Amino acid sequence: MGSTGLARQVSCSFVIKSDWSLDGDLDEFFQIFDDPLSLTSWWAPVFMRGEMLAIGQENKVGLTARFYTKGLLPHTFQFSARIDKIDETGVMRI
């Protein structure tokens, strides 16, 4: 059979678990989460767009943002990040 010239678009879902230890003040991280669009200015080669989905509670738990990113491969990705927990030592689970 010959090719019809139509590309088939495939979509899939997967989960990525990543543990990071970052030096910084909690307020610095909150500034980034308060304005996900700022990621596009300081890491423009990767973060193409950011969008706030939910502002969360006063302590930022529940804050949710969606990001559109690209990497070295010819693919783009979108993902959502949500602050699930912040403990008394400043450890965040996103």
Coordinates of N, CA, C and O in Angstrom, one line a residue, residues 10-80:
V10 N 0.6 10.6 17.8 CA 0.5 9.7 18.9 C 0.7 10.4 20.2 O 1.5 11.3 20.3
S11 N -0.1 10.2 21.2 CA -0.1 10.8 22.5 C 0.1 9.7 23.6 O -0.5 8.7 23.5
C12 N 0.9 10.0 24.6 CA 1.0 9.1 25.7 C 1.2 9.8 27.0 O 1.6 11.0 27.0
S13 N 1.0 9.2 28.1 CA 1.2 9.7 29.4 C 2.2 8.9 30.1 O 2.3 7.7 30.0
F14 N 3.0 9.6 31.0 CA 4.0 8.9 31.8 C 4.3 9.8 33.0 O 4.0 11.0 33.0
V15 N 4.9 9.2 34.0 CA 5.2 9.9 35.3 C 6.7 9.9 35.4 O 7.4 8.9 35.2
I16 N 7.3 11.1 35.7 CA 8.7 11.2 36.0 C 8.9 11.6 37.4 O 8.3 12.5 37.9
K17 N 9.7 10.8 38.2 CA 10.0 11.1 39.5 C 11.4 11.7 39.6 O 12.3 11.1 39.0
S18 N 11.6 12.8 40.2 CA 12.9 13.4 40.3 C 13.1 14.0 41.7 O 12.2 14.8 42.1
D19 N 14.2 13.8 42.3 CA 14.5 14.4 43.6 C 15.6 15.4 43.4 O 16.7 15.0 42.9
W20 N 15.4 16.6 43.9 CA 16.4 17.7 43.7 C 16.7 18.2 45.1 O 15.8 18.4 45.9
S21 N 17.9 18.6 45.3 CA 18.3 19.3 46.5 C 18.9 20.6 46.0 O 19.9 20.6 45.3
L22 N 18.2 21.7 46.4 CA 18.6 23.0 45.9 C 19.0 23.9 47.0 O 18.2 24.0 48.0
D23 N 20.0 24.7 46.9 CA 20.4 25.7 47.9 C 19.6 26.9 47.6 O 19.7 27.4 46.4
G24 N 18.9 27.5 48.5 CA 18.2 28.7 48.3 C 17.2 29.0 49.4 O 16.9 28.1 50.2
D25 N 16.8 30.2 49.5 CA 15.9 30.7 50.4 C 14.5 30.3 49.9 O 14.2 30.4 48.7
L26 N 13.6 29.9 50.8 CA 12.2 29.5 50.4 C 11.5 30.6 49.7 O 10.8 30.3 48.7
D27 N 11.8 31.8 50.1 CA 11.1 33.0 49.4 C 11.6 33.0 47.9 O 10.8 33.4 47.1
E28 N 12.8 32.7 47.6 CA 13.3 32.7 46.2 C 12.5 31.7 45.4 O 12.1 32.0 44.3
F29 N 12.2 30.5 46.0 CA 11.5 29.5 45.2 C 10.0 30.0 45.1 O 9.4 29.8 44.0
F30 N 9.4 30.6 46.1 CA 8.1 31.1 46.0 C 7.9 32.1 45.0 O 6.9 32.2 44.3
Q31 N 8.9 33.0 44.8 CA 8.9 34.0 43.7 C 8.7 33.3 42.4 O 8.0 33.8 41.5
I32 N 9.4 32.2 42.2 CA 9.3 31.5 40.9 C 7.9 30.9 40.7 O 7.3 31.0 39.7
F33 N 7.4 30.3 41.8 CA 6.1 29.7 41.7 C 5.0 30.7 41.7 O 3.9 30.4 41.1
D34 N 5.2 31.9 42.2 CA 4.2 33.0 42.1 C 4.0 33.4 40.7 O 3.0 33.9 40.3
D35 N 5.1 33.3 39.9 CA 5.0 33.8 38.5 C 5.7 32.8 37.6 O 6.8 33.0 37.2
P36 N 4.9 31.8 37.2 CA 5.5 30.7 36.3 C 6.0 31.3 35.0 O 6.9 30.8 34.4
L37 N 5.5 32.4 34.6 CA 5.9 33.0 33.3 C 7.4 33.5 33.4 O 8.1 33.7 32.4
S38 N 7.9 33.8 34.7 CA 9.3 34.2 34.8 C 10.3 33.1 34.4 O 11.4 33.4 34.0
L39 N 9.8 31.9 34.4 CA 10.7 30.8 33.9 C 11.1 31.0 32.5 O 12.2 30.7 32.1
T40 N 10.2 31.6 31.7 CA 10.5 31.8 30.3 C 11.6 32.8 30.1 O 12.2 32.8 29.0
S41 N 11.8 33.7 31.0 CA 12.8 34.7 30.9 C 14.2 34.3 31.4 O 15.2 34.7 30.8
W42 N 14.2 33.5 32.4 CA 15.6 33.1 32.9 C 16.0 31.7 32.4 O 17.2 31.3 32.6
W43 N 15.1 31.0 31.8 CA 15.5 29.7 31.2 C 14.8 29.5 29.9 O 14.2 28.5 29.6
A44 N 14.9 30.5 29.0 CA 14.2 30.6 27.8 C 14.5 29.4 26.8 O 13.5 29.0 26.1
P45 N 15.7 28.9 26.8 CA 15.9 27.7 25.9 C 15.1 26.5 26.2 O 14.9 25.6 25.4
V46 N 14.6 26.4 27.4 CA 13.8 25.2 27.9 C 12.3 25.5 28.1 O 11.5 24.9 27.5
F47 N 12.0 26.6 28.8 CA 10.6 26.9 29.2 C 10.1 27.9 28.2 O 10.4 29.1 28.1
M48 N 9.2 27.4 27.3 CA 8.6 28.2 26.3 C 7.4 29.0 26.8 O 7.1 30.1 26.4
R49 N 6.7 28.4 27.8 CA 5.5 29.1 28.3 C 5.1 28.5 29.7 O 5.3 27.3 29.9
G50 N 4.6 29.4 30.6 CA 4.1 28.9 31.9 C 2.7 29.5 32.1 O 2.4 30.6 31.6
E51 N 1.9 28.8 32.8 CA 0.5 29.2 33.0 C 0.1 28.8 34.4 O 0.3 27.6 34.8
M52 N -0.5 29.7 35.2 CA -0.9 29.4 36.5 C -2.3 28.8 36.4 O -3.2 29.3 35.8
L53 N -2.5 27.6 37.1 CA -3.8 26.9 37.1 C -4.5 27.1 38.4 O -5.7 27.2 38.4
A54 N -3.8 27.2 39.5 CA -4.4 27.4 40.8 C -3.4 28.1 41.7 O -2.2 27.7 41.7
I55 N -3.9 29.1 42.5 CA -2.9 29.8 43.3 C -2.6 29.1 44.6 O -1.6 29.5 45.3
G56 N -3.4 28.2 45.0 CA -3.2 27.5 46.3 C -3.5 28.3 47.5 O -4.1 29.3 47.5
Q57 N -3.1 27.7 48.6 CA -3.4 28.3 49.9 C -2.3 29.4 50.2 O -1.4 29.6 49.4
E58 N -2.5 30.1 51.3 CA -1.5 31.2 51.7 C -0.1 30.6 51.8 O 0.8 31.3 51.4
N59 N 0.1 29.4 52.3 CA 1.4 28.8 52.4 C 1.9 28.2 51.1 O 2.9 27.5 51.1
K60 N 1.2 28.4 50.0 CA 1.5 27.9 48.6 C 1.1 26.4 48.4 O 1.2 26.0 47.2
V61 N 0.7 25.7 49.4 CA 0.3 24.3 49.1 C -0.9 24.3 48.2 O -1.9 25.1 48.5
G62 N -0.9 23.6 47.2 CA -2.0 23.6 46.2 C -1.7 24.4 45.0 O -2.4 24.3 44.0
L63 N -0.7 25.3 45.0 CA -0.3 26.1 43.9 C 0.0 25.1 42.7 O 0.8 24.2 42.9
T64 N -0.6 25.4 41.6 CA -0.4 24.5 40.4 C -0.2 25.3 39.2 O -0.8 26.3 39.0
A65 N 0.8 24.9 38.4 CA 1.2 25.6 37.2 C 1.4 24.6 36.1 O 1.8 23.4 36.3
R66 N 1.1 25.0 34.8 CA 1.4 24.2 33.7 C 2.5 24.8 32.9 O 2.6 26.0 32.7
F67 N 3.4 23.9 32.4 CA 4.6 24.4 31.7 C 4.7 23.7 30.3 O 4.4 22.6 30.2
Y68 N 5.1 24.5 29.4 CA 5.4 24.0 28.0 C 6.9 24.1 27.8 O 7.4 25.2 27.9
T69 N 7.6 23.0 27.6 CA 9.0 23.0 27.5 C 9.5 22.3 26.3 O 8.8 21.6 25.6
K70 N 10.8 22.5 26.0 CA 11.5 21.7 25.0 C 12.9 21.4 25.5 O 13.4 22.0 26.4
G71 N 13.5 20.4 24.8 CA 14.9 20.0 25.2 C 15.7 19.9 24.0 O 15.5 20.5 23.0
L72 N 16.7 19.0 24.1 CA 17.6 18.8 23.0 C 17.0 18.0 21.9 O 17.4 18.1 20.7
L73 N 16.1 17.1 22.2 CA 15.4 16.3 21.2 C 14.4 17.1 20.5 O 13.9 18.1 21.0
P74 N 14.0 16.7 19.3 CA 13.0 17.5 18.6 C 11.5 17.3 19.1 O 10.6 17.0 18.3
H75 N 11.4 17.4 20.4 CA 10.0 17.2 21.0 C 9.7 18.3 21.9 O 10.6 19.0 22.5
T76 N 8.5 18.6 22.1 CA 8.1 19.5 23.2 C 7.2 18.8 24.2 O 6.7 17.7 23.9
F77 N 7.2 19.3 25.4 CA 6.5 18.6 26.5 C 5.7 19.6 27.2 O 6.0 20.8 27.3
Q78 N 4.6 19.2 27.7 CA 3.8 20.0 28.7 C 3.6 19.2 29.9 O 3.4 18.0 29.9
F79 N 3.7 19.8 31.1 CA 3.4 19.2 32.3 C 2.9 20.1 33.3 O 3.1 21.4 33.2
S80 N 2.2 19.6 34.3 CA 1.7 20.4 35.4 C 2.5 20.1 36.7 O 2.9 18.9 36.9

